[in-house]
Coordinates of C-alpha atoms in Angstrom, one line a residue:
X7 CA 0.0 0.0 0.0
X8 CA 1.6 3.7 -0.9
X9 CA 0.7 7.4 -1.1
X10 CA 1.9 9.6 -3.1
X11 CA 3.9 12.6 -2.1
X12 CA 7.6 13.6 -3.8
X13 CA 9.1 10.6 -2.2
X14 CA 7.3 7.2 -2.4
X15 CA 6.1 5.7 1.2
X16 CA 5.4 2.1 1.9
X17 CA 2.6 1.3 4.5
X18 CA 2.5 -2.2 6.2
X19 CA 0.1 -1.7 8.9
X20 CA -0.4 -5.7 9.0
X21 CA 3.2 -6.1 10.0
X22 CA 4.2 -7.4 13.2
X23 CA 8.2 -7.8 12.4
X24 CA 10.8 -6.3 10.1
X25 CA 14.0 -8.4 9.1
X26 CA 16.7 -6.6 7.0
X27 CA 18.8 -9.2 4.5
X28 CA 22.0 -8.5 3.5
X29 CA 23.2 -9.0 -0.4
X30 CA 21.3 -12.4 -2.0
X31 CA 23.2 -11.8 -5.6
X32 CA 20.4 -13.4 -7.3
X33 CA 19.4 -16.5 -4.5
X34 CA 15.5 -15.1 -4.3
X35 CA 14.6 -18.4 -3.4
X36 CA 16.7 -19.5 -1.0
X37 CA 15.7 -16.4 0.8
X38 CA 12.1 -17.1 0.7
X39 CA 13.3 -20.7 2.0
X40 CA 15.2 -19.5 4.7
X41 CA 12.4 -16.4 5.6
X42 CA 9.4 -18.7 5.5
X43 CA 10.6 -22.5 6.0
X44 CA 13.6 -22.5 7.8
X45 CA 13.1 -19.7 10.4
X46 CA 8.9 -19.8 9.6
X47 CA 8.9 -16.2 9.9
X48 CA 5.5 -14.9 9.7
X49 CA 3.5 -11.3 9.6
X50 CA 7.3 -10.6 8.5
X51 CA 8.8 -7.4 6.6
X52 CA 11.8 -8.3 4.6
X53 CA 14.3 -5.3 3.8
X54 CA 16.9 -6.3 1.3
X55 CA 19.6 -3.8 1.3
X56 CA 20.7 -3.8 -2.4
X57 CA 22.9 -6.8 -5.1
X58 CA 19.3 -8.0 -5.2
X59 CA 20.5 -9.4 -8.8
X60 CA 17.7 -7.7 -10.9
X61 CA 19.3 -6.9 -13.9
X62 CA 21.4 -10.2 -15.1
X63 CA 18.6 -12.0 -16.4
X64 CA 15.5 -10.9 -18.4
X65 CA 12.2 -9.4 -16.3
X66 CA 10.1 -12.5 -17.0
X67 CA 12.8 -14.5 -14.6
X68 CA 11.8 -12.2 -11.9
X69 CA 8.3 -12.5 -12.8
X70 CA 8.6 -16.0 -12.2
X71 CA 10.3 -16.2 -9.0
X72 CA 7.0 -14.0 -7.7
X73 CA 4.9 -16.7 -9.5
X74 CA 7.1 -19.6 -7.9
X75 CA 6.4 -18.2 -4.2
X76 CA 3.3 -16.3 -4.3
X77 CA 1.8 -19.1 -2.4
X78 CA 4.1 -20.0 0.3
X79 CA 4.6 -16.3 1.2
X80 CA 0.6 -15.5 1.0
X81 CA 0.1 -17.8 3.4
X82 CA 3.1 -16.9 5.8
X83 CA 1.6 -13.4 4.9
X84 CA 5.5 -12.3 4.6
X85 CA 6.3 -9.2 2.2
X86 CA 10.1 -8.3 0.5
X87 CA 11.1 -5.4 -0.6
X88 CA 14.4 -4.9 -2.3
X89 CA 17.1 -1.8 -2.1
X90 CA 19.1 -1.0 -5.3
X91 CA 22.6 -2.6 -5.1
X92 CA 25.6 -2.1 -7.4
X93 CA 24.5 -5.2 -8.4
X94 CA 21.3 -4.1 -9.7
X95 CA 19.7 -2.4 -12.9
X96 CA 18.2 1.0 -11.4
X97 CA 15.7 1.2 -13.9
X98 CA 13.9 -2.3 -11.5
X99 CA 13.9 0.4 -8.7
X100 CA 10.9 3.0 -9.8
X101 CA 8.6 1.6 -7.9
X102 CA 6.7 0.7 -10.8
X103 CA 8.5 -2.0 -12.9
X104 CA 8.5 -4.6 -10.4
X105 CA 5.7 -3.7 -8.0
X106 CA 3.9 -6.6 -6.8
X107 CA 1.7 -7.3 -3.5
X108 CA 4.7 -9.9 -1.5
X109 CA 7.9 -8.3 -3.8
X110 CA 8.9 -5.1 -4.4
X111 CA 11.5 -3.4 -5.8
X112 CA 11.8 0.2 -4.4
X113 CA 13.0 3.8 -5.1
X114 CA 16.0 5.6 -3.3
X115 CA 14.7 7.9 -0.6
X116 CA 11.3 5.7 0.0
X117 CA 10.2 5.6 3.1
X118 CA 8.9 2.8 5.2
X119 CA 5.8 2.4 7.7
X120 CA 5.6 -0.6 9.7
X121 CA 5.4 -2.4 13.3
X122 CA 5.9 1.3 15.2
X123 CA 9.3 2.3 12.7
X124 CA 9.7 4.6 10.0
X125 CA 12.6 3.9 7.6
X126 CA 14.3 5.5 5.0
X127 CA 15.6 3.4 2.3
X128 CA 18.6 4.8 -0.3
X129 CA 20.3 2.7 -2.5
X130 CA 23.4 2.5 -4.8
X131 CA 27.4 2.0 -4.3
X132 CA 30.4 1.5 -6.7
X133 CA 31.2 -1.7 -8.1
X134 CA 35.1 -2.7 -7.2
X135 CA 34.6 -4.9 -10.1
X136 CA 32.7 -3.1 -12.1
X137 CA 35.5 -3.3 -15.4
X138 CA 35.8 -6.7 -15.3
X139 CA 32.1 -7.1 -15.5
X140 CA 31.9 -4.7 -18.3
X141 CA 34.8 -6.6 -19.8
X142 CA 33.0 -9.4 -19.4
X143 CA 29.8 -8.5 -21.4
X144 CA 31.5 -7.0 -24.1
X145 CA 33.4 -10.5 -24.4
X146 CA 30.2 -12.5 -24.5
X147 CA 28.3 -10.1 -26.8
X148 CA 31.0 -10.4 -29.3
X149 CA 31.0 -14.1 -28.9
X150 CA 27.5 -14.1 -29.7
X151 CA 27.7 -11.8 -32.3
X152 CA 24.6 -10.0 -30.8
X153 CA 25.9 -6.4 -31.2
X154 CA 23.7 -4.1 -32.7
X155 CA 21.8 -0.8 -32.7
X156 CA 18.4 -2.4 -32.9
X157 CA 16.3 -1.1 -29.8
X158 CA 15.9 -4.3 -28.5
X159 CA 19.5 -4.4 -27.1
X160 CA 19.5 -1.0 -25.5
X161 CA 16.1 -1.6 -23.6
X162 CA 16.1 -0.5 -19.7
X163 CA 15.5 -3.9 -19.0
X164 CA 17.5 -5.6 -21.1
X165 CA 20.1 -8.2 -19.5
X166 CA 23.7 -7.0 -18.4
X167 CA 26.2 -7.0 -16.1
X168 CA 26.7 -3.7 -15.1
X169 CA 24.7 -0.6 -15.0
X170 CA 26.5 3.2 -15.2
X171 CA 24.4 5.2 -13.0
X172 CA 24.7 2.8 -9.7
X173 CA 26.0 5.3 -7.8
X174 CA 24.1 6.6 -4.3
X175 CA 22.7 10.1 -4.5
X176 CA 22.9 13.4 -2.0
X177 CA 18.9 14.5 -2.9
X178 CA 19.3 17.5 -0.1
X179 CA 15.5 18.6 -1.7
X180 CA 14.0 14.9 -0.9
X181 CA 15.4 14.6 2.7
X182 CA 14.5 17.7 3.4
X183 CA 11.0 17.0 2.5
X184 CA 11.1 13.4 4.2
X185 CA 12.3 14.7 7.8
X186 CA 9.8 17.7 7.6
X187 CA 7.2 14.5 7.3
X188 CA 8.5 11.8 9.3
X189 CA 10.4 11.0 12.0
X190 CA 13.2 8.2 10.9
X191 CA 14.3 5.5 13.0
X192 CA 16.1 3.7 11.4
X193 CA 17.8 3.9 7.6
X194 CA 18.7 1.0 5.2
X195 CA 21.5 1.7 2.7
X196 CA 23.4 -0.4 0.6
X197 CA 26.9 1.1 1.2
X198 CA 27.7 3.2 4.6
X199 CA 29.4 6.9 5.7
X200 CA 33.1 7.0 5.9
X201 CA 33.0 6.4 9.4
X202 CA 31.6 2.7 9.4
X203 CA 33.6 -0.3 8.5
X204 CA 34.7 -1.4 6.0
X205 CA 37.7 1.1 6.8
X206 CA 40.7 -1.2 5.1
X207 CA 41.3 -0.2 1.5
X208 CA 43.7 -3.0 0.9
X209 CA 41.0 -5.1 -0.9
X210 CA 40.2 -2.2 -3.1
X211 CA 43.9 -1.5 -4.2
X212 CA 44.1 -5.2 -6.8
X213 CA 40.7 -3.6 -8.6
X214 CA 42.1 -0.1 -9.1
X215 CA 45.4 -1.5 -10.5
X216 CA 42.9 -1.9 -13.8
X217 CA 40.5 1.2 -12.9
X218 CA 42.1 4.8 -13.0
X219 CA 39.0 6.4 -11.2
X220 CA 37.9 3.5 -8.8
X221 CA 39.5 5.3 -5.7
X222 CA 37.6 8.3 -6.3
X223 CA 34.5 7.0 -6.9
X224 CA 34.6 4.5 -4.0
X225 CA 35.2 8.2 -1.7
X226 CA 32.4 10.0 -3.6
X227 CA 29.9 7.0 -2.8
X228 CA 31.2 6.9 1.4
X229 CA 30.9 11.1 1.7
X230 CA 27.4 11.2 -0.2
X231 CA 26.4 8.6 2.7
X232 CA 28.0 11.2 5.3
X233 CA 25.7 13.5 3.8
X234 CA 22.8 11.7 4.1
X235 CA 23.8 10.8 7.8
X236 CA 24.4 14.7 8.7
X237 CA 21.3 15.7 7.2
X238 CA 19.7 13.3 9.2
X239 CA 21.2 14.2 12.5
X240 CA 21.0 17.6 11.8
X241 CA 17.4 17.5 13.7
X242 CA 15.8 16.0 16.2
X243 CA 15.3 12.8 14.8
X244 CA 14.9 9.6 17.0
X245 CA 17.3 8.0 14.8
X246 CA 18.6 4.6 16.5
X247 CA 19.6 2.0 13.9
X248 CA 21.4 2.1 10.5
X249 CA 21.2 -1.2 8.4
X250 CA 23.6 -1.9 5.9
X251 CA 25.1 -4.8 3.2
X252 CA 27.4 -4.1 0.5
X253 CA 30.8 -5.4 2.0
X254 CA 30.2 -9.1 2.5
X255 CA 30.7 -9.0 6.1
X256 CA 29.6 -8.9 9.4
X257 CA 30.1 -5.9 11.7
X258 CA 28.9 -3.9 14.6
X259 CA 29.1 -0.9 16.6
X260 CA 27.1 2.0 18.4
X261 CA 28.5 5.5 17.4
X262 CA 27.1 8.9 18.6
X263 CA 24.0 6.9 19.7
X264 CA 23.6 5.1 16.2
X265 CA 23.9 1.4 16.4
X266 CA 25.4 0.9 12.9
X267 CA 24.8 -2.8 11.3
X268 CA 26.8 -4.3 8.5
X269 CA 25.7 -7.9 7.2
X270 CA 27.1 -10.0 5.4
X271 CA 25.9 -12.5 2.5
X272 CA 22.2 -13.5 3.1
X273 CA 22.5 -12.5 6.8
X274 CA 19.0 -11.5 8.4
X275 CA 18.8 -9.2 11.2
X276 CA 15.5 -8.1 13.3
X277 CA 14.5 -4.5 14.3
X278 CA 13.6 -4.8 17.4
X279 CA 10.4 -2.6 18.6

């Protein structure tokens, strides 16, 4: 359920617990395994916080993963939303492409209603390996012999491996707007501020050997999360919890009142009340 305003706001008023994922890269449903069978979560809010995987194969795939599950997560009355990764084709994320009742794929800056929290929800990061993924579909387009100009091959939807504009972005106007209208709680990300681990740049160091501007980028992506952070704590928001994935590991720790949450790989984590 969602009203309209500037920004796009989610409304699960049936809710009785939220569960933020880290990355899933594609494993849709081993997640809905592990949500609904495994842990029999029920009345459950999933947050995925972005590498989804939407992108890598064509949209009737991700049509039929909904199809696939519908029933087992009716009847667990379980819902998933999923945060744009760098591991993701932004143009899944409008709010509108992939919009179904259980599964839903949602805009940066939306906000989230449910079980007593409000939740803001950005997405986006830079890809360490985002040349050798381009490198990687150029190699097997030309070994299909598939390129072309016909506007079949440079459809939004279209399969790739990596998508220009995955970046996260500053939208001062928006967040403005958003803590004029709601007090957040608790923010899910994809990437973190500067402050949060992952500190250590040695694992970045091998990818720029091949990528001039990778450093940059990767600095430009932490201080536009500072940003958002600052903006945030700039008033008297009840903030308490900032979610987070990206990194592929598991960390924690409370900073200036914030407890700051990195998960790793397919890792679920509850907010409490």
């Amino acid at each position: 359920m969602r009203t309209e305003t500037h920004h796009n706001i989610y409304n699960f008023p049936d809710c009785r617990n939220i569960v933020i994922c880290g990355d899933i890269h594609g494993d849709f449903n081993l997640l809905v395994n592990k949500v609904c069978v495994q842990y029999q979560m029920k009345d459950t809010l999933v947050i995925v916080a972005g590498d989804c995987g939407f992108g890598f194969e064509r949209k009737g795939y991700y049509e039929n993963i909904v199809k696939r599950n519908a029933k087992r997560v009716n009847e667990s009355n379980n819902w998933f939303l999923f945060i744009r990764g760098n591991h993701d084709n932004p143009a899944y994320f409008d709010g509108k492409t992939f919009r179904h009742k259980r599964f839903t794929c949602i805009p940066d800056y939306s906000v989230v209603k449910a079980n007593g929290h409000t939740i803001l929800c950005v997405g986006g990061a830079i890809s360490v390996d985002r040349q050798p993924r381009i490198d990687a579909w150029e190699h097997n387009q030309r070994k299909a012999h598939r390129y072309s100009h016909n506007s079949s091959d440079i459809e939004l939807l279209s399969p790739n491996y990596y998508w220009q504009d995955e970046a996260p972005v500053f939208n001062n106007d928006l967040l403005s707007e958003i803590t004029n209208l709601h007090k957040i709680d608790t923010v899910v990300t994809h990437t973190a501020p500067s402050f949060c681990e992952l500190l250590n740049k040695d694992g970045l160091l091998q990818w720029a050997i091949y990528d001039n501007s990778l450093l940059d980028d990767v600095q430009k992506e932490r201080e536009t999360m500072d940003a958002i952070y600052t903006k945030l704590r700039a008033v008297p928001e009840p903030l308490t919890h900032w979610y987070y994935g990206h990194f592929h590991q598991s960390w924690r720790s409370s900073i200036d009142g914030v407890l700051f949450k990195m998960l790793d790989i397919m890792e679920l984590a509850e907010i409490t009340p």
